[in-house]
Amino acid sequence: MAESAISVKDVKIQYRVMNKMSLLKAILNPKKFSKTEYFEAVKGISFEVEKGKILGIVGKNGSGKSTLLRAIAGIFCPDSGSIDLHGHSISLLSIGVGFQNALSGRENIFLSGMLLGFTKEQIEEKLDEIIEFSELGQFIDRPVKTYSSGMHSKLAFSITAILETEIMLIDEVLSVGDAKFKKKSYAKMKSLIDNKDRTVIIVSHSSETLKNLCDNILWIHDGEMKMLGTVDEVLPKYNEFMS
């Protein structure tokens, strides 16, 4: 029997939604301030990912893909249901997640690494490799808030790619950076996920990326699982639906 790396069972995630109303109006007319409403972003999704497999997740914008990924990473706590990583270490590669803007790139490498469960000594062993791969040069010691989006994504990718975890979650970041870095990052990611002991979930709108990298595809539509199967089964139906 195949070993499971990720087990997601009937996961539901809600957001609180406040009706639009200015702070001044809320203060002047507190009785008119409506009750909090809830938006269900993920609606009872269940699936398993076997160890060493690569799962792609597709769906239109706002379908709950990134929310689900963040829940698997432990950033969000599901309102109900369960997520079991079976003791595996995990990392999330997503733009805008995990950096402290006031800290330098170097300091964020240590912060991100420790949040992933690595010791200071383990991070120091990989530090030069991370900096070299990121191509940031002297900017590595400047605050992240001074970085362009491309520099930010290069650093994020480099940390996750060099500090290897058993499970990798990738949220639409294989197409960031300049052409040279795209080619380099894609090659690095390909080498990482070719490791049969590493389990990967990729959220992407690129059919080409999904075809080349994934074993199976999960299609989410409006927070619900619409289809789960092989790339050849799911992707043509999804593309037809989106067209």
PDB file of N, CA and C in Angstrom, residues 49-91:
ATOM      1  N   VAL A  49      -2.418  12.741  -0.961  1.00  0.00           N
ATOM      2  CA  VAL A  49      -1.270  12.802  -1.865  1.00  0.00           C
ATOM      3  C   VAL A  49      -0.253  11.781  -1.373  1.00  0.00           C
ATOM      4  N   GLU A  50       0.078  10.834  -2.236  1.00  0.00           N
ATOM      5  CA  GLU A  50       1.057   9.813  -1.877  1.00  0.00           C
ATOM      6  C   GLU A  50       2.463  10.410  -1.820  1.00  0.00           C
ATOM      7  N   LYS A  51       3.290   9.838  -0.972  1.00  0.00           N
ATOM      8  CA  LYS A  51       4.681  10.267  -0.854  1.00  0.00           C
ATOM      9  C   LYS A  51       5.370  10.167  -2.207  1.00  0.00           C
ATOM     10  N   GLY A  52       6.064  11.250  -2.592  1.00  0.00           N
ATOM     11  CA  GLY A  52       6.791  11.257  -3.848  1.00  0.00           C
ATOM     12  C   GLY A  52       5.985  11.686  -5.055  1.00  0.00           C
ATOM     13  N   LYS A  53       4.695  11.946  -4.876  1.00  0.00           N
ATOM     14  CA  LYS A  53       3.840  12.351  -5.992  1.00  0.00           C
ATOM     15  C   LYS A  53       3.761  13.874  -6.097  1.00  0.00           C
ATOM     16  N   ILE A  54       3.381  14.334  -7.283  1.00  0.00           N
ATOM     17  CA  ILE A  54       3.249  15.768  -7.544  1.00  0.00           C
ATOM     18  C   ILE A  54       1.813  16.056  -7.940  1.00  0.00           C
ATOM     19  N   LEU A  55       1.138  16.856  -7.139  1.00  0.00           N
ATOM     20  CA  LEU A  55      -0.258  17.213  -7.388  1.00  0.00           C
ATOM     21  C   LEU A  55      -0.347  18.658  -7.851  1.00  0.00           C
ATOM     22  N   GLY A  56      -1.015  18.890  -8.957  1.00  0.00           N
ATOM     23  CA  GLY A  56      -1.297  20.240  -9.413  1.00  0.00           C
ATOM     24  C   GLY A  56      -2.703  20.639  -8.994  1.00  0.00           C
ATOM     25  N   ILE A  57      -2.875  21.896  -8.636  1.00  0.00           N
ATOM     26  CA  ILE A  57      -4.210  22.410  -8.292  1.00  0.00           C
ATOM     27  C   ILE A  57      -4.566  23.526  -9.259  1.00  0.00           C
ATOM     28  N   VAL A  58      -5.728  23.408  -9.892  1.00  0.00           N
ATOM     29  CA  VAL A  58      -6.190  24.413 -10.839  1.00  0.00           C
ATOM     30  C   VAL A  58      -7.563  24.934 -10.424  1.00  0.00           C
ATOM     31  N   GLY A  59      -7.927  26.058 -11.006  1.00  0.00           N
ATOM     32  CA  GLY A  59      -9.218  26.676 -10.724  1.00  0.00           C
ATOM     33  C   GLY A  59      -9.129  28.152 -11.051  1.00  0.00           C
ATOM     34  N   LYS A  60     -10.250  28.758 -11.334  1.00  0.00           N
ATOM     35  CA  LYS A  60     -10.261  30.190 -11.642  1.00  0.00           C
ATOM     36  C   LYS A  60      -9.848  30.984 -10.414  1.00  0.00           C
ATOM     37  N   ASN A  61      -9.490  32.235 -10.605  1.00  0.00           N
ATOM     38  CA  ASN A  61      -9.133  33.106  -9.487  1.00  0.00           C
ATOM     39  C   ASN A  61     -10.282  33.183  -8.484  1.00  0.00           C
ATOM     40  N   GLY A  62      -9.943  33.060  -7.210  1.00  0.00           N
ATOM     41  CA  GLY A  62     -10.964  33.133  -6.173  1.00  0.00           C
ATOM     42  C   GLY A  62     -11.616  31.806  -5.849  1.00  0.00           C
ATOM     43  N   SER A  63     -11.069  30.723  -6.366  1.00  0.00           N
ATOM     44  CA  SER A  63     -11.667  29.404  -6.125  1.00  0.00           C
ATOM     45  C   SER A  63     -11.262  28.790  -4.791  1.00  0.00           C
ATOM     46  N   GLY A  64     -10.272  29.361  -4.112  1.00  0.00           N
ATOM     47  CA  GLY A  64      -9.844  28.833  -2.819  1.00  0.00           C
ATOM     48  C   GLY A  64      -8.538  28.066  -2.869  1.00  0.00           C
ATOM     49  N   LYS A  65      -7.835  28.120  -4.007  1.00  0.00           N
ATOM     50  CA  LYS A  65      -6.597  27.345  -4.168  1.00  0.00           C
ATOM     51  C   LYS A  65      -5.517  27.775  -3.167  1.00  0.00           C
ATOM     52  N   SER A  66      -5.231  29.066  -3.143  1.00  0.00           N
ATOM     53  CA  SER A  66      -4.176  29.571  -2.252  1.00  0.00           C
ATOM     54  C   SER A  66      -4.572  29.443  -0.787  1.00  0.00           C
ATOM     55  N   THR A  67      -5.847  29.617  -0.496  1.00  0.00           N
ATOM     56  CA  THR A  67      -6.332  29.445   0.873  1.00  0.00           C
ATOM     57  C   THR A  67      -6.090  28.017   1.343  1.00  0.00           C
ATOM     58  N   LEU A  68      -6.411  27.050   0.493  1.00  0.00           N
ATOM     59  CA  LEU A  68      -6.187  25.644   0.826  1.00  0.00           C
ATOM     60  C   LEU A  68      -4.702  25.367   1.028  1.00  0.00           C
ATOM     61  N   LEU A  69      -3.861  25.923   0.162  1.00  0.00           N
ATOM     62  CA  LEU A  69      -2.421  25.709   0.267  1.00  0.00           C
ATOM     63  C   LEU A  69      -1.886  26.258   1.587  1.00  0.00           C
ATOM     64  N   ARG A  70      -2.354  27.429   1.976  1.00  0.00           N
ATOM     65  CA  ARG A  70      -1.910  28.034   3.232  1.00  0.00           C
ATOM     66  C   ARG A  70      -2.387  27.236   4.439  1.00  0.00           C
ATOM     67  N   ALA A  71      -3.527  26.609   4.319  1.00  0.00           N
ATOM     68  CA  ALA A  71      -4.017  25.749   5.402  1.00  0.00           C
ATOM     69  C   ALA A  71      -3.139  24.506   5.530  1.00  0.00           C
ATOM     70  N   ILE A  72      -2.758  23.930   4.414  1.00  0.00           N
ATOM     71  CA  ILE A  72      -1.873  22.762   4.440  1.00  0.00           C
ATOM     72  C   ILE A  72      -0.523  23.140   5.040  1.00  0.00           C
ATOM     73  N   ALA A  73      -0.069  24.370   4.743  1.00  0.00           N
ATOM     74  CA  ALA A  73       1.218  24.854   5.265  1.00  0.00           C
ATOM     75  C   ALA A  73       1.143  25.211   6.744  1.00  0.00           C
ATOM     76  N   GLY A  74      -0.065  25.317   7.309  1.00  0.00           N
ATOM     77  CA  GLY A  74      -0.220  25.641   8.715  1.00  0.00           C
ATOM     78  C   GLY A  74      -0.379  27.109   9.005  1.00  0.00           C
ATOM     79  N   ILE A  75      -0.499  27.925   7.938  1.00  0.00           N
ATOM     80  CA  ILE A  75      -0.692  29.366   8.125  1.00  0.00           C
ATOM     81  C   ILE A  75      -2.122  29.656   8.551  1.00  0.00           C
ATOM     82  N   PHE A  76      -3.068  28.970   7.939  1.00  0.00           N
ATOM     83  CA  PHE A  76      -4.482  29.071   8.308  1.00  0.00           C
ATOM     84  C   PHE A  76      -4.888  27.803   9.062  1.00  0.00           C
ATOM     85  N   CYS A  77      -5.816  27.951   9.976  1.00  0.00           N
ATOM     86  CA  CYS A  77      -6.383  26.798  10.677  1.00  0.00           C
ATOM     87  C   CYS A  77      -7.782  26.533  10.124  1.00  0.00           C
ATOM     88  N   PRO A  78      -8.061  25.339   9.615  1.00  0.00           N
ATOM     89  CA  PRO A  78      -9.401  25.051   9.086  1.00  0.00           C
ATOM     90  C   PRO A  78     -10.471  25.234  10.150  1.00  0.00           C
ATOM     91  N   ASP A  79     -11.644  25.689   9.732  1.00  0.00           N
ATOM     92  CA  ASP A  79     -12.771  25.805  10.664  1.00  0.00           C
ATOM     93  C   ASP A  79     -13.298  24.429  11.036  1.00  0.00           C
ATOM     94  N   SER A  80     -13.154  23.471  10.127  1.00  0.00           N
ATOM     95  CA  SER A  80     -13.511  22.091  10.416  1.00  0.00           C
ATOM     96  C   SER A  80     -12.744  21.182   9.468  1.00  0.00           C
ATOM     97  N   GLY A  81     -12.728  19.898   9.780  1.00  0.00           N
ATOM     98  CA  GLY A  81     -11.958  18.956   8.993  1.00  0.00           C
ATOM     99  C   GLY A  81     -10.541  18.826   9.537  1.00  0.00           C
ATOM    100  N   SER A  82      -9.701  18.053   8.845  1.00  0.00           N
ATOM    101  CA  SER A  82      -8.354  17.807   9.344  1.00  0.00           C
ATOM    102  C   SER A  82      -7.336  17.753   8.203  1.00  0.00           C
ATOM    103  N   ILE A  83      -6.094  18.104   8.544  1.00  0.00           N
ATOM    104  CA  ILE A  83      -4.966  18.024   7.616  1.00  0.00           C
ATOM    105  C   ILE A  83      -3.836  17.300   8.337  1.00  0.00           C
ATOM    106  N   ASP A  84      -3.383  16.188   7.768  1.00  0.00           N
ATOM    107  CA  ASP A  84      -2.341  15.370   8.383  1.00  0.00           C
ATOM    108  C   ASP A  84      -1.151  15.268   7.429  1.00  0.00           C
ATOM    109  N   LEU A  85       0.010  15.735   7.877  1.00  0.00           N
ATOM    110  CA  LEU A  85       1.235  15.681   7.068  1.00  0.00           C
ATOM    111  C   LEU A  85       2.092  14.466   7.410  1.00  0.00           C
ATOM    112  N   HIS A  86       1.595  13.624   8.296  1.00  0.00           N
ATOM    113  CA  HIS A  86       2.246  12.359   8.648  1.00  0.00           C
ATOM    114  C   HIS A  86       3.707  12.555   9.069  1.00  0.00           C
ATOM    115  N   GLY A  87       3.952  13.665   9.787  1.00  0.00           N
ATOM    116  CA  GLY A  87       5.268  13.905  10.351  1.00  0.00           C
ATOM    117  C   GLY A  87       6.297  14.477   9.408  1.00  0.00           C
ATOM    118  N   HIS A  88       5.904  14.831   8.184  1.00  0.00           N
ATOM    119  CA  HIS A  88       6.854  15.339   7.203  1.00  0.00           C
ATOM    120  C   HIS A  88       7.084  16.848   7.384  1.00  0.00           C
ATOM    121  N   SER A  89       8.297  17.303   7.095  1.00  0.00           N
ATOM    122  CA  SER A  89       8.592  18.736   7.103  1.00  0.00           C
ATOM    123  C   SER A  89       8.004  19.369   5.846  1.00  0.00           C
ATOM    124  N   ILE A  90       7.628  20.657   5.942  1.00  0.00           N
ATOM    125  CA  ILE A  90       6.901  21.294   4.845  1.00  0.00           C
ATOM    126  C   ILE A  90       7.340  22.736   4.655  1.00  0.00           C
ATOM    127  N   SER A  91       7.318  23.200   3.394  1.00  0.00           N
ATOM    128  CA  SER A  91       7.616  24.601   3.104  1.00  0.00           C
ATOM    129  C   SER A  91       6.621  25.112   2.073  1.00  0.00           C
TER     130      SER A  91
END
